[in-house]
mmCIF file of C-alpha atoms in Angstrom:
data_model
loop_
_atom_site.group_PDB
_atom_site.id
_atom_site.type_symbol
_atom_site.label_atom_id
_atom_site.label_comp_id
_atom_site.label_asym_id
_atom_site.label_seq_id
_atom_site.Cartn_x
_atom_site.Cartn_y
_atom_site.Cartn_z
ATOM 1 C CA UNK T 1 0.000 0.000 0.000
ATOM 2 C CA UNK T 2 1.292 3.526 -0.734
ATOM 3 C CA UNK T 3 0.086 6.876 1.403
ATOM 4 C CA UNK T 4 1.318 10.038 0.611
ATOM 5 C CA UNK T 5 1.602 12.372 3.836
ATOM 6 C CA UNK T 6 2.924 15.992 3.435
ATOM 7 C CA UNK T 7 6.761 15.339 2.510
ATOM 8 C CA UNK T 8 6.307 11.659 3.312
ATOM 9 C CA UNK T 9 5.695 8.431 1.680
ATOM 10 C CA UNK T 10 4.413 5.176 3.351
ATOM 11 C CA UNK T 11 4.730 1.979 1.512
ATOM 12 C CA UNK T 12 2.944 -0.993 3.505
ATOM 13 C CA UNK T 13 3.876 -4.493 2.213
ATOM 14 C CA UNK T 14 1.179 -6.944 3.250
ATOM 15 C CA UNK T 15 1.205 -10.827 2.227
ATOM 16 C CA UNK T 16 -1.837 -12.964 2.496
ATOM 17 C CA UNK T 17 -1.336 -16.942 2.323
ATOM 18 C CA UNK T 18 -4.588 -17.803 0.917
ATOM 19 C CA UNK T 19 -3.062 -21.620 0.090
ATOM 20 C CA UNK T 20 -4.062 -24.347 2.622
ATOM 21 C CA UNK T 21 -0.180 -24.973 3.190
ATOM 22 C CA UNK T 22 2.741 -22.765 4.479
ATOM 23 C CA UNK T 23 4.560 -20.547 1.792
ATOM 24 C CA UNK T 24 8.134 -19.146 1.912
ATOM 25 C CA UNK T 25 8.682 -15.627 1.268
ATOM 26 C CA UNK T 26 11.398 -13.090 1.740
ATOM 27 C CA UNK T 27 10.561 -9.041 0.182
ATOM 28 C CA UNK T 28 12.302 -5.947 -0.425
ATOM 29 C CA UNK T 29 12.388 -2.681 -1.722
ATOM 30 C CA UNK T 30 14.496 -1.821 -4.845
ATOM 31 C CA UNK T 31 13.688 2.192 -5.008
ATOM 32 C CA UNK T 32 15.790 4.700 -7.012
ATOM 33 C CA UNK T 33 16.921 8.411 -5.653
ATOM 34 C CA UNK T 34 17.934 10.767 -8.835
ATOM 35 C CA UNK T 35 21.742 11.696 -7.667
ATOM 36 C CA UNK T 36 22.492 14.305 -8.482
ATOM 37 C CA UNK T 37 19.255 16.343 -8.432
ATOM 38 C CA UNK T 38 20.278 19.277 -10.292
ATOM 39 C CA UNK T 39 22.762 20.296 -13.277
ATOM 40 C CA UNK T 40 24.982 22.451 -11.091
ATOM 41 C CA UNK T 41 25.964 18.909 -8.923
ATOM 42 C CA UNK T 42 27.997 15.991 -9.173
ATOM 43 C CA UNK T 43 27.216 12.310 -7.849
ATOM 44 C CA UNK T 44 30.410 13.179 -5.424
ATOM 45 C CA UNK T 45 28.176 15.964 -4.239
ATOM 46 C CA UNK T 46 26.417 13.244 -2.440
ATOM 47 C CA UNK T 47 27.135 10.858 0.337
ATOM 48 C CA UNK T 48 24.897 8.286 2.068
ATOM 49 C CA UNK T 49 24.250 9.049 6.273
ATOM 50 C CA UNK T 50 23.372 6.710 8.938
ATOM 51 C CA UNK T 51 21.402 7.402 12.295
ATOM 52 C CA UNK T 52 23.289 5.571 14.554
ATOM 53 C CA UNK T 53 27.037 4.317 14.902
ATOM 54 C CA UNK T 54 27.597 1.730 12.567
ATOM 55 C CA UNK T 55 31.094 -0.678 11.795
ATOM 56 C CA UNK T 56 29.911 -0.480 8.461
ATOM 57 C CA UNK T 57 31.213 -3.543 7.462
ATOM 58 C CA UNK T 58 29.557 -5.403 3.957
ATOM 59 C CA UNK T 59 28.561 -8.499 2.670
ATOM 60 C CA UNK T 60 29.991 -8.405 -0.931
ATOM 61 C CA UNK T 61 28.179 -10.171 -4.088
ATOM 62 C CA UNK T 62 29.652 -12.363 -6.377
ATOM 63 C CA UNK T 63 28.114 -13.065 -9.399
ATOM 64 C CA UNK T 64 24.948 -12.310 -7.638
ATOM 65 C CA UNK T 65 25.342 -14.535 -5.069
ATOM 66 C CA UNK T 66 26.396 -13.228 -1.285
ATOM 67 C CA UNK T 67 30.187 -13.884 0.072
ATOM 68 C CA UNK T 68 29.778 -15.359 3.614
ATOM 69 C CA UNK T 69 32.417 -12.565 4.824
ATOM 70 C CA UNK T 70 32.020 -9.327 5.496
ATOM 71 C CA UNK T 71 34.220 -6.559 4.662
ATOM 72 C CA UNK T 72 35.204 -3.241 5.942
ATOM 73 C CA UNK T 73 34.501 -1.137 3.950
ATOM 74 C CA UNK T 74 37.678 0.866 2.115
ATOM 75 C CA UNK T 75 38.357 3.954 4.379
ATOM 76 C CA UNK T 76 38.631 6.612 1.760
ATOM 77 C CA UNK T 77 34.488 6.072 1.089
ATOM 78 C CA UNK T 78 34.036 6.162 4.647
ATOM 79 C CA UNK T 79 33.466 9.435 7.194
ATOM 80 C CA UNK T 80 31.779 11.406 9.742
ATOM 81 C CA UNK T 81 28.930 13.840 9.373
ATOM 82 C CA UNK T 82 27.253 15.176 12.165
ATOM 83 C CA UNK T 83 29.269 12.249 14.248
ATOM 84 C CA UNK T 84 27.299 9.623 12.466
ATOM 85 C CA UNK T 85 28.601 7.185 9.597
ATOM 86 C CA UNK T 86 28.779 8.130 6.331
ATOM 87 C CA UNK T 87 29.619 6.652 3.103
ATOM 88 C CA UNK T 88 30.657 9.196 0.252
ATOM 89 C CA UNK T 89 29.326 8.688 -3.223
ATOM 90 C CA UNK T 90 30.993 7.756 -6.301
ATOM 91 C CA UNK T 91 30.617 5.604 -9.267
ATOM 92 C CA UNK T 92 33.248 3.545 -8.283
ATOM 93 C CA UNK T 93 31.788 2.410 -5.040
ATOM 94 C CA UNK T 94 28.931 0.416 -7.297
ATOM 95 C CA UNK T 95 31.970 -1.514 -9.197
ATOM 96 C CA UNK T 96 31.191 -4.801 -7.739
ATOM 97 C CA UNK T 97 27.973 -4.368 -6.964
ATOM 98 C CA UNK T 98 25.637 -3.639 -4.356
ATOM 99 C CA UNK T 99 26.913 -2.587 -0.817
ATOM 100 C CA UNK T 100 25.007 -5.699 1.393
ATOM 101 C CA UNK T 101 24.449 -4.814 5.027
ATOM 102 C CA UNK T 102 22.949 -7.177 7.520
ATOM 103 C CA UNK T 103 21.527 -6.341 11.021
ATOM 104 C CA UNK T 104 22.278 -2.842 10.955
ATOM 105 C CA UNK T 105 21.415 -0.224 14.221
ATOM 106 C CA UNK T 106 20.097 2.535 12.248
ATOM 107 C CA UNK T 107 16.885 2.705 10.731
ATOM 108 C CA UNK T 108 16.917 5.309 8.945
ATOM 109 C CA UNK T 109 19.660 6.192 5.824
ATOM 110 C CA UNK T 110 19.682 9.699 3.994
ATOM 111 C CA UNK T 111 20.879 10.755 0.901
ATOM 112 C CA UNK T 112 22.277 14.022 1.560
ATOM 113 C CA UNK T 113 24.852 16.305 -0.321
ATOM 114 C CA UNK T 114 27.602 18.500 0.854
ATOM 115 C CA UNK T 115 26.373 21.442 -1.147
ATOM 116 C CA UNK T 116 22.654 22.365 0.488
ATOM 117 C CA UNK T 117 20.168 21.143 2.617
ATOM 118 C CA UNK T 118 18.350 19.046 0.323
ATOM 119 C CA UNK T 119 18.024 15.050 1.334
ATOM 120 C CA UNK T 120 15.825 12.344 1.446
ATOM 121 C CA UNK T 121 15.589 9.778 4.433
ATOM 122 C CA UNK T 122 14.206 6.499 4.599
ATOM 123 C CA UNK T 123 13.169 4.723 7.691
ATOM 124 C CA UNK T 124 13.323 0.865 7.309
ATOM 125 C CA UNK T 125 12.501 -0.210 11.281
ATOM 126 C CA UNK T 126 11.841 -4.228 11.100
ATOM 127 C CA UNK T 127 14.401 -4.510 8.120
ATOM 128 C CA UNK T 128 17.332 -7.084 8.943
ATOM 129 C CA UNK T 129 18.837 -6.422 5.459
ATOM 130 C CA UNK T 130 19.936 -3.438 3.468
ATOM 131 C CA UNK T 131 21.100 -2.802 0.272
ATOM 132 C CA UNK T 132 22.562 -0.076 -1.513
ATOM 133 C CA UNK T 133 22.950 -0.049 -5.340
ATOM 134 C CA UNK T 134 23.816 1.857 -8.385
ATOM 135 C CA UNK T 135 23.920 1.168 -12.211
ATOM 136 C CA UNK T 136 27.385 1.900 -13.987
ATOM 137 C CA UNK T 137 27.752 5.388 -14.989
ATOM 138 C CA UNK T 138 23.861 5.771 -13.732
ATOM 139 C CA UNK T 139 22.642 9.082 -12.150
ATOM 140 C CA UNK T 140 20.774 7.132 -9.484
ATOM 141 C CA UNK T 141 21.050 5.685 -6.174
ATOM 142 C CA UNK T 142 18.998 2.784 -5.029
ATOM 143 C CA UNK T 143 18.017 2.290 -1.043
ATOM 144 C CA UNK T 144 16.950 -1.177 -0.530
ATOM 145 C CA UNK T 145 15.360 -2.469 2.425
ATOM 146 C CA UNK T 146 15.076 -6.125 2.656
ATOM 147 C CA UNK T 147 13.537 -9.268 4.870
ATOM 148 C CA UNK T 148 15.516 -11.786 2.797
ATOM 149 C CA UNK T 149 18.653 -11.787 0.968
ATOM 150 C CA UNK T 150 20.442 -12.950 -1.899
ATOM 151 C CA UNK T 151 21.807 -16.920 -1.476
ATOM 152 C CA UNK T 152 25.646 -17.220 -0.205
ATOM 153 C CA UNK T 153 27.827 -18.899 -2.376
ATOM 154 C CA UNK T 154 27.917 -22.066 -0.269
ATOM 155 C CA UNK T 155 23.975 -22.129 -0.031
ATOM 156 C CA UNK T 156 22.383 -25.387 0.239
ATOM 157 C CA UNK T 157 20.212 -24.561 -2.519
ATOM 158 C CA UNK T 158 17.274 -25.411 -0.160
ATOM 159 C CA UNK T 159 14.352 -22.440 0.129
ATOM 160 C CA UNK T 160 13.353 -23.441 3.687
ATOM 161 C CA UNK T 161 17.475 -23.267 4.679
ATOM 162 C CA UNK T 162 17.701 -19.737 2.546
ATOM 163 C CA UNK T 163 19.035 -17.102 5.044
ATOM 164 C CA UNK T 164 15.942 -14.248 5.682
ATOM 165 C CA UNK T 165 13.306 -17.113 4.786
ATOM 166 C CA UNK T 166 10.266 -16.473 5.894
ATOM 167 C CA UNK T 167 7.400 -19.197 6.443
ATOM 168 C CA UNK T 168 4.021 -18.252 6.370
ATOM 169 C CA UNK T 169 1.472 -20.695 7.149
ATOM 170 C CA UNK T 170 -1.743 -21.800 5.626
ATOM 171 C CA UNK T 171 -4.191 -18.534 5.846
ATOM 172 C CA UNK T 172 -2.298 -16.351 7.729
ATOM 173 C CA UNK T 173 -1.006 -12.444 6.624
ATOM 174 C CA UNK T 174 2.645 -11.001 7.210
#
């Protein structure tokens, strides 16, 4: 469900079993952010904020498929704003692929620039995943708020064993 409020956006994701057995399920959000906004900006302009202290340490992908270890990430994208975590934009950051975070303490992330006040901030309380994502070359930034996540490379190739899994039995909602 979507609700538009003011400056805000709600987005409600309901799931209804209406099967007489139990169904597996994991969901996320894949939404883009236009970085930079205007022509007098860069993407470097822009830099991604946390609410809360975080070792920002990732979960890379390889060929779309999670790496079991995480990784710090590399220094020279990483800083301080306000005293919270940031990471600082670039295209390069996005080389690999997505930045995969798991159990994070914030619940909120902004995309905010050095150069005025504008941002946008998304809250993703009850979220154990997070990813975040950009095209090559692309003038967009993707926040991604998940429940499940993509299979590690030494998955068992089992749904019910899949890491962020969830079971839903026989007539229930989520």
């Amino acid at each position: 469900y979507l609700l538009a409020e003011d400056d805000t956006l709600h987005i409600t994701y309901e799931i209804t079993n209406r099967s007489s057995e139990a169904i597996y399920f994991s969901i996320g959000g894949h939404p883009a952010f236009n970085v930079p906004l205007s022509e007098s900006e860069n993407f470097e302009d822009y830099f991604i904020q946390f609410n809360e202290k975080e070792n920002l340490r990732c979960f890379p992908l390889q060929d779309g498929l999670l790496q079991t270890k995480s990784l710090q990430l590399d220094s020279k994208n990483i800083d301080t704003e306000e005293n919270l975590p940031t990471i600082k934009l670039s295209k390069e950051l996005f080389d690999k692929d997505a930045l995969v975070f798991k159990n994070l303490k914030s619940k909120e992330i902004s995309i905010r620039n050095k150069k005025n006040n504008h941002s946008v901030t998304m809250n993703f309380d009850g979220f154990k995943y997070f990813g975040i994502w950009s095209a090559k070359n692309a003038n967009f930034v993707c926040l991604e708020p998940w429940l499940g996540i993509a299979d590690n490379l030494d998955s068992s190739q089992q749904l019910i064993e899949k890491e962020g899994i969830i079971i839903l039995p026989a007539q229930e909602v989520f």
